[in-house]
Coordinates of C-alpha atoms in Angstrom, one line a residue:
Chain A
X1 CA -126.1 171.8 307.7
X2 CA -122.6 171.8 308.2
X3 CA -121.3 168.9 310.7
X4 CA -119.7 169.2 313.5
X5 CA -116.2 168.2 312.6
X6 CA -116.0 170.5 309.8
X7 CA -116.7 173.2 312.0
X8 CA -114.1 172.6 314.3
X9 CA -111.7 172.1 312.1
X10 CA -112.5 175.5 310.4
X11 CA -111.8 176.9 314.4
X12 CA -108.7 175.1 314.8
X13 CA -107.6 177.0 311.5
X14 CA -108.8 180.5 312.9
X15 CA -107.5 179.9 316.1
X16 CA -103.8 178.7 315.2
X17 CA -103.8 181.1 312.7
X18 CA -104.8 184.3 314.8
X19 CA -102.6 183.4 317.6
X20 CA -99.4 183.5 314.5
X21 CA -100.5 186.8 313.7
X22 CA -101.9 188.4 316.8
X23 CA -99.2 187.3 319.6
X24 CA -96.4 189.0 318.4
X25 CA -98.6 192.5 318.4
X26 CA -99.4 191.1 321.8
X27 CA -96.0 190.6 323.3
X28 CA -95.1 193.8 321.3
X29 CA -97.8 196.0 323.6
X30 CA -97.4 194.4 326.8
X31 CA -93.6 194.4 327.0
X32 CA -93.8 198.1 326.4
X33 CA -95.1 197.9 329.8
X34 CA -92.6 196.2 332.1
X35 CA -89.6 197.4 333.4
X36 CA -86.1 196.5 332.1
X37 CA -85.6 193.9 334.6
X38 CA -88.3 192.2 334.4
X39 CA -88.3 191.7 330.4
X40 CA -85.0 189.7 331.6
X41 CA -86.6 187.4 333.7
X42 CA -87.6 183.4 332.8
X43 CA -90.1 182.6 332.6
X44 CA -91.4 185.4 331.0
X45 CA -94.7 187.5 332.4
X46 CA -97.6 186.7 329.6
X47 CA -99.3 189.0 331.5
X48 CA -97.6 192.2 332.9
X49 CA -97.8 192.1 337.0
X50 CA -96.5 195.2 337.4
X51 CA -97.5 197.5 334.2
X52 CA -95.4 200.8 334.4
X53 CA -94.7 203.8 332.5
X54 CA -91.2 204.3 333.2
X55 CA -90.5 203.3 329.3
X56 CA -92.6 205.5 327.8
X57 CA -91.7 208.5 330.2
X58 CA -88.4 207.8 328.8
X59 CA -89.6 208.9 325.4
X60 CA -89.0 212.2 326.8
X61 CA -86.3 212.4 328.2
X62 CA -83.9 212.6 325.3
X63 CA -86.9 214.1 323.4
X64 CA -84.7 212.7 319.9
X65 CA -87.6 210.1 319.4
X66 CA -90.2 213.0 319.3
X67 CA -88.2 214.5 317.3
X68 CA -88.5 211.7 314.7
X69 CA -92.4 211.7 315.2
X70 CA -92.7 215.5 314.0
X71 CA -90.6 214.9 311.2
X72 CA -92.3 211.5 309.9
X73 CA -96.0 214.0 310.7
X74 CA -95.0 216.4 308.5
X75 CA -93.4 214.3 305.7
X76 CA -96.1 212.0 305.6
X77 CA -98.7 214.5 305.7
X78 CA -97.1 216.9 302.7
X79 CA -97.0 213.6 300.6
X80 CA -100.6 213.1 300.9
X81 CA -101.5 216.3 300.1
X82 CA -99.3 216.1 297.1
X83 CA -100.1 212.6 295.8
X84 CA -104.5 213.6 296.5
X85 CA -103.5 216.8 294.3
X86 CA -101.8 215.1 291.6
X87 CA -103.8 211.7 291.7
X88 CA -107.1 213.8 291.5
X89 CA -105.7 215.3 288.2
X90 CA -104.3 211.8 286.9
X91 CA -107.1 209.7 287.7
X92 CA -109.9 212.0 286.1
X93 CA -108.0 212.5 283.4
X94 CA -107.5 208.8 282.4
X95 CA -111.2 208.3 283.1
X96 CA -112.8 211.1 280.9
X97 CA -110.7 211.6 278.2
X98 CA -110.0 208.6 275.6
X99 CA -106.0 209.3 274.0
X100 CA -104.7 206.7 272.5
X101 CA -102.1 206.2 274.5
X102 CA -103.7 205.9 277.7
X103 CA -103.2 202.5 278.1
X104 CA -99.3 202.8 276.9
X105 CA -98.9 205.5 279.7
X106 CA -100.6 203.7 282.5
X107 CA -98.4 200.6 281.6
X108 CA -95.3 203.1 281.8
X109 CA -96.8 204.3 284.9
X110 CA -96.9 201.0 286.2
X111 CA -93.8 199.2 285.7
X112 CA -92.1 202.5 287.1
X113 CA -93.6 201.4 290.6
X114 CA -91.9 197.7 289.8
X115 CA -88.4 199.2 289.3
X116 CA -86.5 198.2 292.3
X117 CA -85.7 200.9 295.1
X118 CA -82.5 200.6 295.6
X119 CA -81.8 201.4 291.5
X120 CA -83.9 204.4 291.6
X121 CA -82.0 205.2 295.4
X122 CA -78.6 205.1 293.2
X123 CA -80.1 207.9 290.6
X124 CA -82.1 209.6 293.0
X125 CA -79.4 209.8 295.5
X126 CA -76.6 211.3 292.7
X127 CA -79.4 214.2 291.6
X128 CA -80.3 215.0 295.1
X129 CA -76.7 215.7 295.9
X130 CA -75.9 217.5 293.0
X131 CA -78.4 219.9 293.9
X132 CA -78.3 220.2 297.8
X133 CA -81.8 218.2 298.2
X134 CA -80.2 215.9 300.5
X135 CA -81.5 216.3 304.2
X136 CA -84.4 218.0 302.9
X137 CA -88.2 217.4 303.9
X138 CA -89.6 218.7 301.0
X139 CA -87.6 216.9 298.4
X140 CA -88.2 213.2 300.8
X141 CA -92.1 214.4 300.4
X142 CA -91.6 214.6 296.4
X143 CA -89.8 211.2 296.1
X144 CA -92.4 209.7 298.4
X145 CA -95.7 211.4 296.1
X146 CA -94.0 209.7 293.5
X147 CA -94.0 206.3 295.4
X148 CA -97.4 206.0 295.8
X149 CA -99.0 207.6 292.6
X150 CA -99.0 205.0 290.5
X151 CA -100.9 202.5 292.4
X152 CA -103.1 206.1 293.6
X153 CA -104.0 206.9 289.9
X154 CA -105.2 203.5 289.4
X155 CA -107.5 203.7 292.5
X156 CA -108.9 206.7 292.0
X157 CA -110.0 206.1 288.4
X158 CA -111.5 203.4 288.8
X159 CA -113.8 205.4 291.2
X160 CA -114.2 207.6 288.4
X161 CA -114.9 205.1 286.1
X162 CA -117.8 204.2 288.4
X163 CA -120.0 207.3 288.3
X164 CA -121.7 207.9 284.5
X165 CA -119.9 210.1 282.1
X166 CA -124.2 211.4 281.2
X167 CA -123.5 213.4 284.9
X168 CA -120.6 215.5 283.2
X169 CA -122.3 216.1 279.3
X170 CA -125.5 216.7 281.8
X171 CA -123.3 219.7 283.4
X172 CA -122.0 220.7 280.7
X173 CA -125.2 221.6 279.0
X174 CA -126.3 223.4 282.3
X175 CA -122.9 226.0 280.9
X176 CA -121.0 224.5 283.5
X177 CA -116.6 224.5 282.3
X178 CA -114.6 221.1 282.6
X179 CA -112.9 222.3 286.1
X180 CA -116.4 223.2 287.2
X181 CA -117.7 220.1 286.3
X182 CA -115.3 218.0 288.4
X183 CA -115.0 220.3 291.8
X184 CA -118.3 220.2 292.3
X185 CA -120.4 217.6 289.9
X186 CA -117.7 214.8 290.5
X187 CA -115.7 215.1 293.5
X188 CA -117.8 215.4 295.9
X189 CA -119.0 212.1 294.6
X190 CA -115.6 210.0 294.7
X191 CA -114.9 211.4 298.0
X192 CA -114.5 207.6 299.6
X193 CA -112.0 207.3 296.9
X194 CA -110.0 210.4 297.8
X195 CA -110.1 209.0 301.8
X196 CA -108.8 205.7 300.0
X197 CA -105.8 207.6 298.8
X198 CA -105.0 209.6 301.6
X199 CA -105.3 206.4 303.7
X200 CA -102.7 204.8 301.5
X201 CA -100.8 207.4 300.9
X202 CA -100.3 208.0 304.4
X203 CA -99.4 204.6 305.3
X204 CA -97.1 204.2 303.1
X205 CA -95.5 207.1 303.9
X206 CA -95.4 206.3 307.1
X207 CA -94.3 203.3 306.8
X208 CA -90.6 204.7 304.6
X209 CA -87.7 203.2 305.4
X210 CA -85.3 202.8 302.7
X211 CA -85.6 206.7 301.3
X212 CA -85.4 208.1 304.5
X213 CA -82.6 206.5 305.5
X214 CA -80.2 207.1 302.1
X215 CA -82.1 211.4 301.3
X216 CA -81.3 212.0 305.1
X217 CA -78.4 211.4 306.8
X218 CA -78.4 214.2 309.9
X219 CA -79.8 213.0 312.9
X220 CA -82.0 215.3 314.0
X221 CA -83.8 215.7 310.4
X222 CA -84.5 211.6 310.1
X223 CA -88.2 210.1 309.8
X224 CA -89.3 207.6 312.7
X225 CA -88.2 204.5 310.2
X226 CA -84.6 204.9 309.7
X227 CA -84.6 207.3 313.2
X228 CA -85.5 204.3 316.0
X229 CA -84.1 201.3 313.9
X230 CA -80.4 203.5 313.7
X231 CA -80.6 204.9 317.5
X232 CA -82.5 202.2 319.2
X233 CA -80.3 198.9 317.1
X234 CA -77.3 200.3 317.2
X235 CA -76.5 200.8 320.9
X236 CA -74.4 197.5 322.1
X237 CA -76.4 197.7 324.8
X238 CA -80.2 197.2 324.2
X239 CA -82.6 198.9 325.8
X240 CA -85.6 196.8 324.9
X241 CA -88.0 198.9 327.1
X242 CA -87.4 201.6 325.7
X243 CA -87.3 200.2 322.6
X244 CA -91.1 198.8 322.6
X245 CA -92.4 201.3 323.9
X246 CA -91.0 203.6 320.7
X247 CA -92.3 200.7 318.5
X248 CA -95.7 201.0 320.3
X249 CA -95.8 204.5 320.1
X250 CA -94.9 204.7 316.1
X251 CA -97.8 202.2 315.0
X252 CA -100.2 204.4 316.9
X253 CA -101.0 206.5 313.9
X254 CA -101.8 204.0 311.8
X255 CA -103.1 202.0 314.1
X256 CA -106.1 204.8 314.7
X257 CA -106.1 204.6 311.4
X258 CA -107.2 201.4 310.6
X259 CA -109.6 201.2 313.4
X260 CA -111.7 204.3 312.4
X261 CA -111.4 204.2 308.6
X262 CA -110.5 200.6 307.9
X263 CA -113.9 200.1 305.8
X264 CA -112.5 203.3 303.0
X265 CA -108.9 201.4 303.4
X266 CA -109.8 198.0 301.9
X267 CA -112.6 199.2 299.4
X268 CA -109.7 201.6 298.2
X269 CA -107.4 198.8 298.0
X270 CA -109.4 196.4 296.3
X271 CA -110.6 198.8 294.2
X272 CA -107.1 199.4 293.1
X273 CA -105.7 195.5 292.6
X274 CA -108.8 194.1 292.0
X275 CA -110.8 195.9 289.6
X276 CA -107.5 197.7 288.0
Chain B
X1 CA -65.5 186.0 283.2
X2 CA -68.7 183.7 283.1
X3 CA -67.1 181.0 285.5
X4 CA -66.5 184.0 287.2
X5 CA -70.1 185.0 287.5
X6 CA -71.3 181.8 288.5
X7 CA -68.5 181.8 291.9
X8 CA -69.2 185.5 292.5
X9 CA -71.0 187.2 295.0
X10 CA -73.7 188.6 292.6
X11 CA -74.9 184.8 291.6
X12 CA -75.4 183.9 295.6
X13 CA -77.3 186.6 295.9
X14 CA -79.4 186.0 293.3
X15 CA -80.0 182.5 294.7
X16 CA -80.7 183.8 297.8
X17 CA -83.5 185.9 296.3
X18 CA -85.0 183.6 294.4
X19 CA -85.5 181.5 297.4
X20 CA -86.7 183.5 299.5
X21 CA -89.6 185.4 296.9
X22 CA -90.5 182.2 296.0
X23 CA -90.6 180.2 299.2
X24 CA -92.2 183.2 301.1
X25 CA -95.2 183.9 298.2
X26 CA -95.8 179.8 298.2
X27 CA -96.2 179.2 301.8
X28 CA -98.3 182.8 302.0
X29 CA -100.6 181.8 299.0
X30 CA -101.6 178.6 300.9
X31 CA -102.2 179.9 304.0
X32 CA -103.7 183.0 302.9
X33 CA -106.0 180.5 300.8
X34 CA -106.9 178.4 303.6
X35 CA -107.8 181.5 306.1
X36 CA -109.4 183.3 303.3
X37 CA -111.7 180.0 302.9
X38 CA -112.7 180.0 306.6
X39 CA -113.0 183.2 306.9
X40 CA -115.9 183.6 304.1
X41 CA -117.8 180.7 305.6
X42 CA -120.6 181.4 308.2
X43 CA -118.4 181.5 311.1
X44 CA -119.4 183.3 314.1
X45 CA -117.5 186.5 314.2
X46 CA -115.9 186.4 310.7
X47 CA -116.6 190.6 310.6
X48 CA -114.1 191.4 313.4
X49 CA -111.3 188.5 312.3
X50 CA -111.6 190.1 308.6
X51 CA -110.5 193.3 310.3
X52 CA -108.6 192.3 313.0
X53 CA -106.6 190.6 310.7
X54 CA -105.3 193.2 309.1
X55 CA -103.2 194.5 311.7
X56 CA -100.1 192.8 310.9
X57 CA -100.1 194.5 307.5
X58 CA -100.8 197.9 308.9
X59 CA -97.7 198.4 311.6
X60 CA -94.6 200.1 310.0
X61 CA -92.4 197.5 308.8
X62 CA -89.3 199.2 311.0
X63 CA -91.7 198.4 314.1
X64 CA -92.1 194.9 312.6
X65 CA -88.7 194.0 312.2
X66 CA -87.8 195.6 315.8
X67 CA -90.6 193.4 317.6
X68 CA -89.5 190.5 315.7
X69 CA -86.3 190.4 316.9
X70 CA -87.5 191.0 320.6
X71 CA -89.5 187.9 319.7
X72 CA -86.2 186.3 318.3
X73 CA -84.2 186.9 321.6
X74 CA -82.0 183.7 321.7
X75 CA -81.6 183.9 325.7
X76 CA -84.6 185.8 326.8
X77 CA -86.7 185.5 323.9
X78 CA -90.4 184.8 324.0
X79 CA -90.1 182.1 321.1
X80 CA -87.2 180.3 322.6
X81 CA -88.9 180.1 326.0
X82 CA -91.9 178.6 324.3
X83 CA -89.8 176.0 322.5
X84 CA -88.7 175.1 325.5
X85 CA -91.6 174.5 327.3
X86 CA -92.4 172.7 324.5
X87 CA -89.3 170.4 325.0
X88 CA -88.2 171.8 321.8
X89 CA -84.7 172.4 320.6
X90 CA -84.2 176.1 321.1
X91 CA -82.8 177.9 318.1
X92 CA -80.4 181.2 317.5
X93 CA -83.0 182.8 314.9
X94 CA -81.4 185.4 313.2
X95 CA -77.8 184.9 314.6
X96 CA -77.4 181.6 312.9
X97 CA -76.2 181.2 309.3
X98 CA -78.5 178.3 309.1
X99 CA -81.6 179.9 310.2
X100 CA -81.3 183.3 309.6
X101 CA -82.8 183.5 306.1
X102 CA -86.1 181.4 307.2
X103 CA -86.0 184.0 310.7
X104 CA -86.6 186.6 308.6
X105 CA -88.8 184.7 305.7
X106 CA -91.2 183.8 308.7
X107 CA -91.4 187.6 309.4
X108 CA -92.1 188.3 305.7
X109 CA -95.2 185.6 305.6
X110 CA -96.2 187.5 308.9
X111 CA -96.5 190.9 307.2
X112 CA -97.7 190.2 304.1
X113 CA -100.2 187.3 304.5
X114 CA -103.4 189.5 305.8
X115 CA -102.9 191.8 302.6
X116 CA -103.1 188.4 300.5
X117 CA -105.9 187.3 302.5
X118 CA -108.0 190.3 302.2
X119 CA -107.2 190.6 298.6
X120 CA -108.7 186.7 298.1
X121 CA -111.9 187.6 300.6
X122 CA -112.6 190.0 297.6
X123 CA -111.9 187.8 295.1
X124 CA -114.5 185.2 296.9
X125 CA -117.1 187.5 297.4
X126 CA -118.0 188.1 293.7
X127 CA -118.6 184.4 293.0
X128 CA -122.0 184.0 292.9
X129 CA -123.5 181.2 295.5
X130 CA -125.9 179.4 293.1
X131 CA -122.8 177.6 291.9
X132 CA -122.0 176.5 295.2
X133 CA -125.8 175.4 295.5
X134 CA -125.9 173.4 292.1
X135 CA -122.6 171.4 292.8
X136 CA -123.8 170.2 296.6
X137 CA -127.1 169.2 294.8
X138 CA -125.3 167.5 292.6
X139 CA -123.4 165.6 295.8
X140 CA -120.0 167.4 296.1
X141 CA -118.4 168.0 299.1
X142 CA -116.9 171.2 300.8
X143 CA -113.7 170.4 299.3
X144 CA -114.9 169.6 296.0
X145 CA -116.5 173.0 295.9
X146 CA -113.5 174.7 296.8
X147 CA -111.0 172.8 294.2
X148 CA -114.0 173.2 291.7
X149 CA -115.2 176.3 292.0
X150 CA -113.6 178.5 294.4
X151 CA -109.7 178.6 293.7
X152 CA -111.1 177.9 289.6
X153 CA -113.1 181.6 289.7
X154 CA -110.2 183.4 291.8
X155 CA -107.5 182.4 289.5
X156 CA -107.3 186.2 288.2
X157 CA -106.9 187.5 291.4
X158 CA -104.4 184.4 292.4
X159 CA -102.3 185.2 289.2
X160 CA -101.9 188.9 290.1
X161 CA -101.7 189.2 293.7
X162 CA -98.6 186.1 293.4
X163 CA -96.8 188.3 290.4
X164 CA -96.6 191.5 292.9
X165 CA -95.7 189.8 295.8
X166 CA -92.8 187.9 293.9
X167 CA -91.6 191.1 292.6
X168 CA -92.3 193.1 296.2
X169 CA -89.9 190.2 297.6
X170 CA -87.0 190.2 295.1
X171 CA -87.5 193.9 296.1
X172 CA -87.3 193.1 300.1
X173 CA -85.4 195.4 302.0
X174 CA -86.2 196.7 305.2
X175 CA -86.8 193.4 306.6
X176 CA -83.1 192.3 306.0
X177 CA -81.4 195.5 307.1
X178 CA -82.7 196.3 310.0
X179 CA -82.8 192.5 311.3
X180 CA -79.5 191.2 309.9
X181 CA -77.7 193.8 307.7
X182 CA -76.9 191.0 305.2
X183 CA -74.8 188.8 307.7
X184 CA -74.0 186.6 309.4
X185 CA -71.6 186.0 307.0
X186 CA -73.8 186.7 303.9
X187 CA -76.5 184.6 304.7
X188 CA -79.2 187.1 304.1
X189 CA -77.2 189.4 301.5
X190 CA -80.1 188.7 298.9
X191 CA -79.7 190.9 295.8
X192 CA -81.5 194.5 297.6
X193 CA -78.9 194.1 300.2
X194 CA -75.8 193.5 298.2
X195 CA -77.1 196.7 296.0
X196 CA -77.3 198.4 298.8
X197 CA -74.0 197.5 300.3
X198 CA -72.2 198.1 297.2
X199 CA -73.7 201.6 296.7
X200 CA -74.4 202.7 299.7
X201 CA -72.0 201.7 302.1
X202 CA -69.1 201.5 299.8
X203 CA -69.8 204.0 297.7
X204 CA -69.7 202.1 294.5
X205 CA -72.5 203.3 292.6
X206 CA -71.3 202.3 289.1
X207 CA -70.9 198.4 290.4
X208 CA -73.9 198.7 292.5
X209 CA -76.1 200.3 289.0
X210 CA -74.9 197.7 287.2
X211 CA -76.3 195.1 289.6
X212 CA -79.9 196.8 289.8
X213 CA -79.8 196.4 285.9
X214 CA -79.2 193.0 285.5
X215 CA -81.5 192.4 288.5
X216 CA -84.5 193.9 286.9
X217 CA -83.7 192.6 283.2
X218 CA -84.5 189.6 285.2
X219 CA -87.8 190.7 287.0
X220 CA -89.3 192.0 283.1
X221 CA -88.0 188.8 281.5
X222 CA -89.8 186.7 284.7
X223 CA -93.1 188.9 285.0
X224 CA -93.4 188.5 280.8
X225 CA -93.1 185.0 281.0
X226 CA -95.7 184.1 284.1
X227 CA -98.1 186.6 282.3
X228 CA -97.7 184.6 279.0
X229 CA -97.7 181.2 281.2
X230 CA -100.6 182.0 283.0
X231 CA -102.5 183.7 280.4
X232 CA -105.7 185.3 281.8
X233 CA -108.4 183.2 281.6
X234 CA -112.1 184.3 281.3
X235 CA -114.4 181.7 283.6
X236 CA -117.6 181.3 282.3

């Protein structure tokens, strides 16, 4: 039995510890909610007397910010279905055939993700221009596929690795050709894996800042990341309202999300680091 | 030209990096430790924490840098009110060249601490718990059992969730941009921002190549040697 003081010291941990993490998400949510002149005021409200709208109507007002939203939608969507198409390939690959080189190419394939951004930015950002990709969605897609196949390829093979190569000789004796074999013997059985790399996929894509903001440079084409931090920060004259309530409204896809498929997010992920 | 180097504005920035990486994965290795060991004992509610505690990790880092500096307010901030209150000195945050840098670690440790957390959870889950029985029989104490056999049996994971958050912080950009653009007066410009600067914003994409070069000659040298340092080590 444990006694008592260990037990509250474990609470004290929990508590001091979720209250670092939590509040600002807190504060974030309800300040969305207050009018200008009332963020303003000292001592501040912890919670909201008046909750209003008014910030959030504002969203559409200028309709710039939604704007944004469609672009990041379609971005981050076209990478997923890029990097689940490729990764698919990639991962199966690495887990059913034995080359030698495997190993040398996953290594390669690795340390590519550890290069620093801003040195593949100064490459990228030469080759885009030279051939008119700049301020284009699909080429921002293609640069983010390639961001988040590495760590993708890993995942999925190791749920490849999981389900027994005797399933795919067992299909081929039923006559049944290699592409045969993996639409419809494997897939359907790494599935939680392929949600795992859409999750990520997704979120990361989402969550672009630094190639959005160098690949686009016209307003009305940029992704939510570089979009509000540019419009919202660099007005002299904040409009924190507004502001939060933009914030708010820009974690709400990943915040959905994580709520509903949370449990294929961190199996994918540990998958991935841990058993990788 | 070397005495040079050593004065210039690449070297600071180096610095600069190095201290915040390594400051930033230290502090978030222990505390991630620490909540990751309360968090797998039998505490009421430990299934909604564990995913409540990933939020942090989930919002967009713009979002997180933006609420941050709501946070960081120095006349109508949250955080200075609260010092306040507390009869605490309040502080400029980000606007300050003294505090600026450990503003913006704080957010880092903030962000990336769940991920770490989670990542350890795993780790803990796969130790088996006769070990945990045999040591208590033979009369250690909860904090034996973690020094002894917990943190001994996660060392793998320890070893390569530390390398890739060294590397993702050398790497750290978002953060710094959108919060202080490198200033005030260059207390922030680790080496991602001064790349940036130089490439980006002046244009000089020969100087700013050259510095992305040297910078990750450095990360291959450093991630070969903590591989070779901590060599992986098979437990049982």
């Amino acid at each position: 039995m444990r006694s008592i003081r260990t037990n509250s010291i474990f609470y004290l941990i929990i508590i001091v510890m979720f209250a670092f993490l939590l509040f600002p998400i807190y504060w974030m949510i309800v300040s969305s909610f207050k009018e200008n002149n009332v963020l303003f005021t000292l001592p501040p409200e912890f919670l909201p007397v008046n909750p209003t709208l008014v910030n959030y109507k504002s969203i559409f007002v200028d309709n710039i910010f939604v704007t944004y939203y469609k672009n990041s939608l379609f971005v981050s969507f076209g990478a997923t279905a890029l990097t689940m198409f490729v990764a698919t390939f990639c991962g199966y690959a690495f887990s059913r055939f034995n080359y030698k080189l495997n190993e040398i190419i996953i290594t390669l394939i690795l340390s590519a993700s550890m290069f620093p951004v801003v040195s593949q930015l100064i490459s990228i950002y030469g080759i885009f221009k030279n051939n008119g990709l700049l301020n284009n969605h699909y080429a921002l897609m293609m640069i983010l596929t390639s961001v988040s196949l590495p760590f993708c390829i890993l995942m999925i093979r190791s749920y490849f690795n999981d389900i027994p190569k005797e399933l795919d000789e067992a299909a081929k004796i039923d006559g049944c050709g290699r592409m045969r074999t993996m639409f419809q013997i494997i897939l359907p059985l790494v599935k939680p894996g392929l949600l795992a790399v859409a999750i990520y996929t997704f979120m990361r894509a989402w969550d672009d800042y630094q190639y959005g903001l160098t690949l686009i440079n016209r307003d009305e084409m940029r992704t939510l990341g570089p979009g509000i931090s540019l419009r919202f920060l660099g007005d002299v004259q904040f409009d924190w309202g507004k502001t939060l309530s933009v914030a708010v409204a820009a974690s709400l896809p990943v915040l959905l999300i994580f709520m509903f498929l949370q449990k294929y997010m961190v199996s994918g992920l540990t998958a991935g680091a841990v058993k990788g | 030209m070397f005495t040079n180097f050593f004065e210039g504005e690449f070297w600071q920035a180096f610095l600069l990096s190095n201290k915040f990486a390594f400051t930033v994965v230290i502090i978030q290795l222990f505390l991630s430790l620490v909540l990751a060991i309360v968090l797998n004992e039998n505490i009421r509610g430990k299934r909604v924490l564990r995913s409540v505690l990933l939020m942090p990790w989930v919002i967009p880092t713009a979002v997180t840098a933006l609420l941050w500096m709501w946070l960081y307010q120095p006349d109508y901030g949250v955080l200075n009110y609260i010092l306040k209150t507390l009869g605490l000195k309040q502080s400029l945050w980000l606007g300050s060249v003294d505090t600026a840098l450990t503003s913006v670690m704080i957010v880092a440790i903030w962000k990336q601490m769940p991920f770490t957390t989670t990542m350890l959870i795993a780790g803990m889950q796969s130790i088996s718990h006769d070990y945990y029985e045999a040591s208590s029989i033979d009369g250690a104490n909860k904090l034996q059992n973690y020094y002894y056999i917990t943190i001994p049996f996660l060392k793998n994971v320890i070893k390569s969730t530390t390398l890739v958050s060294i590397i993702e912080n050398f790497k750290m950009f978002p953060l710094f941009w959108i919060m202080t653009q490198g200033g005030p007066i260059n207390a922030t410009t680790t080496l991602a921002v001064l790349t940036y600067q130089t490439s980006f914003v002046s244009m000089d994409m020969g100087k700013g190549a050259t510095i992305g070069v040297l910078w990750i000659i450095f990360l291959v040298v450093f991630s070969r040697l903590f591989n070779s340092v901590f060599k992986e080590e098979s437990f049982v």
